[in-house]
Amino acid sequence: MKTLKFNIFGTLIAVNGAPGAWQAYYLGAEGKRRPADFIIPNDIAEPDLCDYLADLFHEEATPRNNTASEINHA
């Protein structure tokens, strides 16, 4: 199963699955994850995930944490 990771205004989020079957998790600093308290609609495509999450969490943006990006794997 594919896992994508995002930093959305300082909140770390992992998304597993595929369009129509996304599962979102909050990532903790110690590497643990917990189920997110939001859903990703079935019609959100993979390239649109970051924009969707940024729209969902826009109220969390601050002058210090004002970017939403996918975290690349090394």
PDB file of C-alpha atoms in Angstrom, residues 1 31 36 57:
ATOM      1  CA  MET A   1       0.000   0.000   0.000  1.00  0.00           C
ATOM      2  CA  GLY A  31       7.164   7.999  14.765  1.00  0.00           C
ATOM      3  CA  ALA A  36      -7.038  11.407  11.548  1.00  0.00           C
ATOM      4  CA  PHE A  57      -6.253  23.036   7.387  1.00  0.00           C
TER       5      PHE A  57
END
